[in-house]
mmCIF file with all atom_site columns, C-alpha atoms in Angstrom:
data_model
loop_
_atom_site.group_PDB
_atom_site.id
_atom_site.type_symbol
_atom_site.label_atom_id
_atom_site.label_alt_id
_atom_site.label_comp_id
_atom_site.label_asym_id
_atom_site.label_entity_id
_atom_site.label_seq_id
_atom_site.pdbx_PDB_ins_code
_atom_site.Cartn_x
_atom_site.Cartn_y
_atom_site.Cartn_z
_atom_site.occupancy
_atom_site.B_iso_or_equiv
_atom_site.pdbx_formal_charge
_atom_site.auth_seq_id
_atom_site.auth_comp_id
_atom_site.auth_asym_id
_atom_site.auth_atom_id
_atom_site.pdbx_PDB_model_num
ATOM 1  C CA . UNK J 1 1  ? 61.504 24.778 36.453 1.00 93.00 ? 40  UNK J CA 1
ATOM 2  C CA . UNK J 1 2  ? 59.808 26.117 39.732 1.00 96.00 ? 41  UNK J CA 1
ATOM 3  C CA . UNK J 1 3  ? 59.415 29.949 40.471 1.00 97.00 ? 42  UNK J CA 1
ATOM 4  C CA . UNK J 1 4  ? 58.865 31.708 43.845 1.00 96.00 ? 43  UNK J CA 1
ATOM 5  C CA . UNK J 1 5  ? 57.248 35.020 43.697 1.00 96.00 ? 44  UNK J CA 1
ATOM 6  C CA . UNK J 1 6  ? 57.227 37.422 46.675 1.00 96.00 ? 45  UNK J CA 1
ATOM 7  C CA . UNK J 1 7  ? 56.758 41.076 47.607 1.00 94.00 ? 46  UNK J CA 1
ATOM 8  C CA . UNK J 1 8  ? 60.057 42.599 47.808 1.00 95.00 ? 47  UNK J CA 1
ATOM 9  C CA . UNK J 1 9  ? 59.593 44.081 51.164 1.00 94.00 ? 48  UNK J CA 1
ATOM 10 C CA . UNK J 1 10 ? 58.851 40.531 52.481 1.00 96.00 ? 49  UNK J CA 1
ATOM 11 C CA . UNK J 1 11 ? 62.463 39.504 53.168 1.00 96.00 ? 50  UNK J CA 1
ATOM 12 C CA . UNK J 1 12 ? 61.432 36.487 55.426 1.00 97.00 ? 51  UNK J CA 1
ATOM 13 C CA . UNK J 1 13 ? 59.763 34.863 52.474 1.00 97.00 ? 52  UNK J CA 1
ATOM 14 C CA . UNK J 1 14 ? 62.817 35.793 50.125 1.00 96.00 ? 53  UNK J CA 1
ATOM 15 C CA . UNK J 1 15 ? 65.308 34.279 52.839 1.00 96.00 ? 54  UNK J CA 1
ATOM 16 C CA . UNK J 1 16 ? 63.292 31.199 53.169 1.00 95.00 ? 55  UNK J CA 1
ATOM 17 C CA . UNK J 1 17 ? 63.488 30.658 49.488 1.00 96.00 ? 56  UNK J CA 1
ATOM 18 C CA . UNK J 1 18 ? 66.994 31.002 49.316 1.00 95.00 ? 57  UNK J CA 1
ATOM 19 C CA . UNK J 1 19 ? 67.780 28.876 52.424 1.00 93.00 ? 58  UNK J CA 1
ATOM 20 C CA . UNK J 1 20 ? 65.738 26.128 50.540 1.00 93.00 ? 59  UNK J CA 1
ATOM 21 C CA . UNK J 1 21 ? 67.726 26.311 47.417 1.00 93.00 ? 60  UNK J CA 1
ATOM 22 C CA . UNK J 1 22 ? 65.995 28.910 45.089 1.00 96.00 ? 61  UNK J CA 1
ATOM 23 C CA . UNK J 1 23 ? 68.223 31.472 43.219 1.00 96.00 ? 62  UNK J CA 1
ATOM 24 C CA . UNK J 1 24 ? 67.294 35.197 43.031 1.00 97.00 ? 63  UNK J CA 1
ATOM 25 C CA . UNK J 1 25 ? 66.486 35.894 39.261 1.00 97.00 ? 64  UNK J CA 1
ATOM 26 C CA . UNK J 1 26 ? 65.368 39.655 39.707 1.00 97.00 ? 65  UNK J CA 1
ATOM 27 C CA . UNK J 1 27 ? 62.653 42.189 40.558 1.00 96.00 ? 66  UNK J CA 1
ATOM 28 C CA . UNK J 1 28 ? 59.665 43.156 38.731 1.00 94.00 ? 67  UNK J CA 1
ATOM 29 C CA . UNK J 1 29 ? 59.451 46.841 39.420 1.00 93.00 ? 68  UNK J CA 1
ATOM 30 C CA . UNK J 1 30 ? 56.037 48.156 40.260 1.00 91.00 ? 69  UNK J CA 1
ATOM 31 C CA . UNK J 1 31 ? 54.190 44.714 39.187 1.00 88.00 ? 70  UNK J CA 1
ATOM 32 C CA . UNK J 1 32 ? 51.150 45.616 40.798 1.00 85.00 ? 71  UNK J CA 1
ATOM 33 C CA . UNK J 1 33 ? 49.346 47.972 43.080 1.00 87.00 ? 72  UNK J CA 1
ATOM 34 C CA . UNK J 1 34 ? 48.573 46.525 46.404 1.00 79.00 ? 73  UNK J CA 1
ATOM 35 C CA . UNK J 1 35 ? 46.712 48.381 49.328 1.00 81.00 ? 74  UNK J CA 1
ATOM 36 C CA . UNK J 1 36 ? 47.341 51.743 47.633 1.00 84.00 ? 75  UNK J CA 1
ATOM 37 C CA . UNK J 1 37 ? 51.087 51.014 47.183 1.00 86.00 ? 76  UNK J CA 1
ATOM 38 C CA . UNK J 1 38 ? 53.254 50.112 43.976 1.00 91.00 ? 77  UNK J CA 1
ATOM 39 C CA . UNK J 1 39 ? 54.410 46.719 44.886 1.00 92.00 ? 78  UNK J CA 1
ATOM 40 C CA . UNK J 1 40 ? 57.693 45.354 43.682 1.00 94.00 ? 79  UNK J CA 1
ATOM 41 C CA . UNK J 1 41 ? 57.718 41.555 43.084 1.00 95.00 ? 80  UNK J CA 1
ATOM 42 C CA . UNK J 1 42 ? 61.000 39.526 43.681 1.00 97.00 ? 81  UNK J CA 1
ATOM 43 C CA . UNK J 1 43 ? 61.360 36.298 41.552 1.00 97.00 ? 82  UNK J CA 1
ATOM 44 C CA . UNK J 1 44 ? 63.287 33.387 42.641 1.00 98.00 ? 83  UNK J CA 1
ATOM 45 C CA . UNK J 1 45 ? 63.749 29.908 40.723 1.00 97.00 ? 84  UNK J CA 1
ATOM 46 C CA . UNK J 1 46 ? 64.956 26.430 40.931 1.00 97.00 ? 85  UNK J CA 1
ATOM 47 C CA . UNK J 1 47 ? 65.677 24.357 37.945 1.00 96.00 ? 86  UNK J CA 1
ATOM 48 C CA . UNK J 1 48 ? 65.753 20.784 37.404 1.00 95.00 ? 87  UNK J CA 1
ATOM 49 C CA . UNK J 1 49 ? 69.758 20.617 37.526 1.00 95.00 ? 88  UNK J CA 1
ATOM 50 C CA . UNK J 1 50 ? 69.831 22.021 41.056 1.00 94.00 ? 89  UNK J CA 1
ATOM 51 C CA . UNK J 1 51 ? 66.958 19.897 42.355 1.00 94.00 ? 90  UNK J CA 1
ATOM 52 C CA . UNK J 1 52 ? 68.918 16.564 43.183 1.00 94.00 ? 91  UNK J CA 1
ATOM 53 C CA . UNK J 1 53 ? 71.464 18.532 45.639 1.00 93.00 ? 92  UNK J CA 1
ATOM 54 C CA . UNK J 1 54 ? 68.337 20.351 47.108 1.00 94.00 ? 93  UNK J CA 1
ATOM 55 C CA . UNK J 1 55 ? 66.414 17.132 47.514 1.00 94.00 ? 94  UNK J CA 1
ATOM 56 C CA . UNK J 1 56 ? 69.437 15.378 49.014 1.00 94.00 ? 95  UNK J CA 1
ATOM 57 C CA . UNK J 1 57 ? 69.603 18.125 51.657 1.00 94.00 ? 96  UNK J CA 1
ATOM 58 C CA . UNK J 1 58 ? 66.251 18.493 52.511 1.00 94.00 ? 97  UNK J CA 1
ATOM 59 C CA . UNK J 1 59 ? 65.749 14.606 53.074 1.00 95.00 ? 98  UNK J CA 1
ATOM 60 C CA . UNK J 1 60 ? 68.630 14.533 55.166 1.00 94.00 ? 99  UNK J CA 1
ATOM 61 C CA . UNK J 1 61 ? 67.468 17.674 57.170 1.00 94.00 ? 100 UNK J CA 1
ATOM 62 C CA . UNK J 1 62 ? 64.096 16.053 57.693 1.00 93.00 ? 101 UNK J CA 1
ATOM 63 C CA . UNK J 1 63 ? 65.354 12.551 58.680 1.00 95.00 ? 102 UNK J CA 1
ATOM 64 C CA . UNK J 1 64 ? 64.343 11.379 62.070 1.00 94.00 ? 103 UNK J CA 1
ATOM 65 C CA . UNK J 1 65 ? 68.136 10.925 63.038 1.00 94.00 ? 104 UNK J CA 1
ATOM 66 C CA . UNK J 1 66 ? 68.468 14.812 62.513 1.00 95.00 ? 105 UNK J CA 1
ATOM 67 C CA . UNK J 1 67 ? 65.778 15.428 65.276 1.00 95.00 ? 106 UNK J CA 1
ATOM 68 C CA . UNK J 1 68 ? 66.695 15.252 69.029 1.00 94.00 ? 107 UNK J CA 1
ATOM 69 C CA . UNK J 1 69 ? 64.315 13.928 71.641 1.00 93.00 ? 108 UNK J CA 1
ATOM 70 C CA . UNK J 1 70 ? 62.365 17.068 71.783 1.00 93.00 ? 109 UNK J CA 1
ATOM 71 C CA . UNK J 1 71 ? 61.887 17.007 67.937 1.00 89.00 ? 110 UNK J CA 1
ATOM 72 C CA . UNK J 1 72 ? 64.326 19.865 67.475 1.00 93.00 ? 111 UNK J CA 1
ATOM 73 C CA . UNK J 1 73 ? 66.927 19.688 64.325 1.00 92.00 ? 112 UNK J CA 1
ATOM 74 C CA . UNK J 1 74 ? 70.403 18.764 65.360 1.00 95.00 ? 113 UNK J CA 1
ATOM 75 C CA . UNK J 1 75 ? 71.911 20.250 62.216 1.00 94.00 ? 114 UNK J CA 1
ATOM 76 C CA . UNK J 1 76 ? 70.500 23.225 60.279 1.00 92.00 ? 115 UNK J CA 1
ATOM 77 C CA . UNK J 1 77 ? 69.584 22.870 56.499 1.00 92.00 ? 116 UNK J CA 1
ATOM 78 C CA . UNK J 1 78 ? 72.397 25.143 55.554 1.00 91.00 ? 117 UNK J CA 1
ATOM 79 C CA . UNK J 1 79 ? 74.770 22.398 57.032 1.00 92.00 ? 118 UNK J CA 1
ATOM 80 C CA . UNK J 1 80 ? 73.393 19.684 54.585 1.00 91.00 ? 119 UNK J CA 1
ATOM 81 C CA . UNK J 1 81 ? 73.872 22.147 51.601 1.00 87.00 ? 120 UNK J CA 1
ATOM 82 C CA . UNK J 1 82 ? 77.617 22.683 52.537 1.00 79.00 ? 121 UNK J CA 1
ATOM 83 C CA . UNK J 1 83 ? 78.125 18.884 53.201 1.00 68.00 ? 122 UNK J CA 1
ATOM 84 C CA . UNK J 1 84 ? 76.793 18.061 50.005 1.00 56.00 ? 123 UNK J CA 1
ATOM 85 C CA . UNK J 1 85 ? 78.772 20.399 48.040 1.00 51.00 ? 124 UNK J CA 1
ATOM 86 C CA . UNK J 1 86 ? 81.396 18.575 45.596 1.00 46.00 ? 125 UNK J CA 1
ATOM 87 C CA . UNK J 1 87 ? 84.578 17.730 47.271 1.00 45.00 ? 126 UNK J CA 1
ATOM 88 C CA . UNK J 1 88 ? 83.233 17.994 50.784 1.00 43.00 ? 127 UNK J CA 1
ATOM 89 C CA . UNK J 1 89 ? 82.875 15.304 53.273 1.00 44.00 ? 128 UNK J CA 1
ATOM 90 C CA . UNK J 1 90 ? 79.871 14.863 55.647 1.00 42.00 ? 129 UNK J CA 1
#
C-alpha cells in the first residue's frame, strides 16, 4: 500500500496522483493549520493488486519508442491505461 497526501486545494497534485493510478480515498477535514488556515488533506492510495497494471502502463509510457526525436511523448500515460484494460487491444 502506498499513500499520497496533498492539500485539498492542490488540484494539480491530486490530478497527477490520479493520472498515475492512485485512487481517491477521502478528505481529512481540518487536518492541520498551515499559514493561519485550516488545511484539509486529500488521501489517495494504490494497493499491491493495482500495481501490475500501473507498472505496465508507466513502463510503456517511459519506453524510448514512445518518444519522438524531440524527446516528447507520442502517446499519453492515459492511453496506456486504456490499452491495458482487460478486453482491449493495443
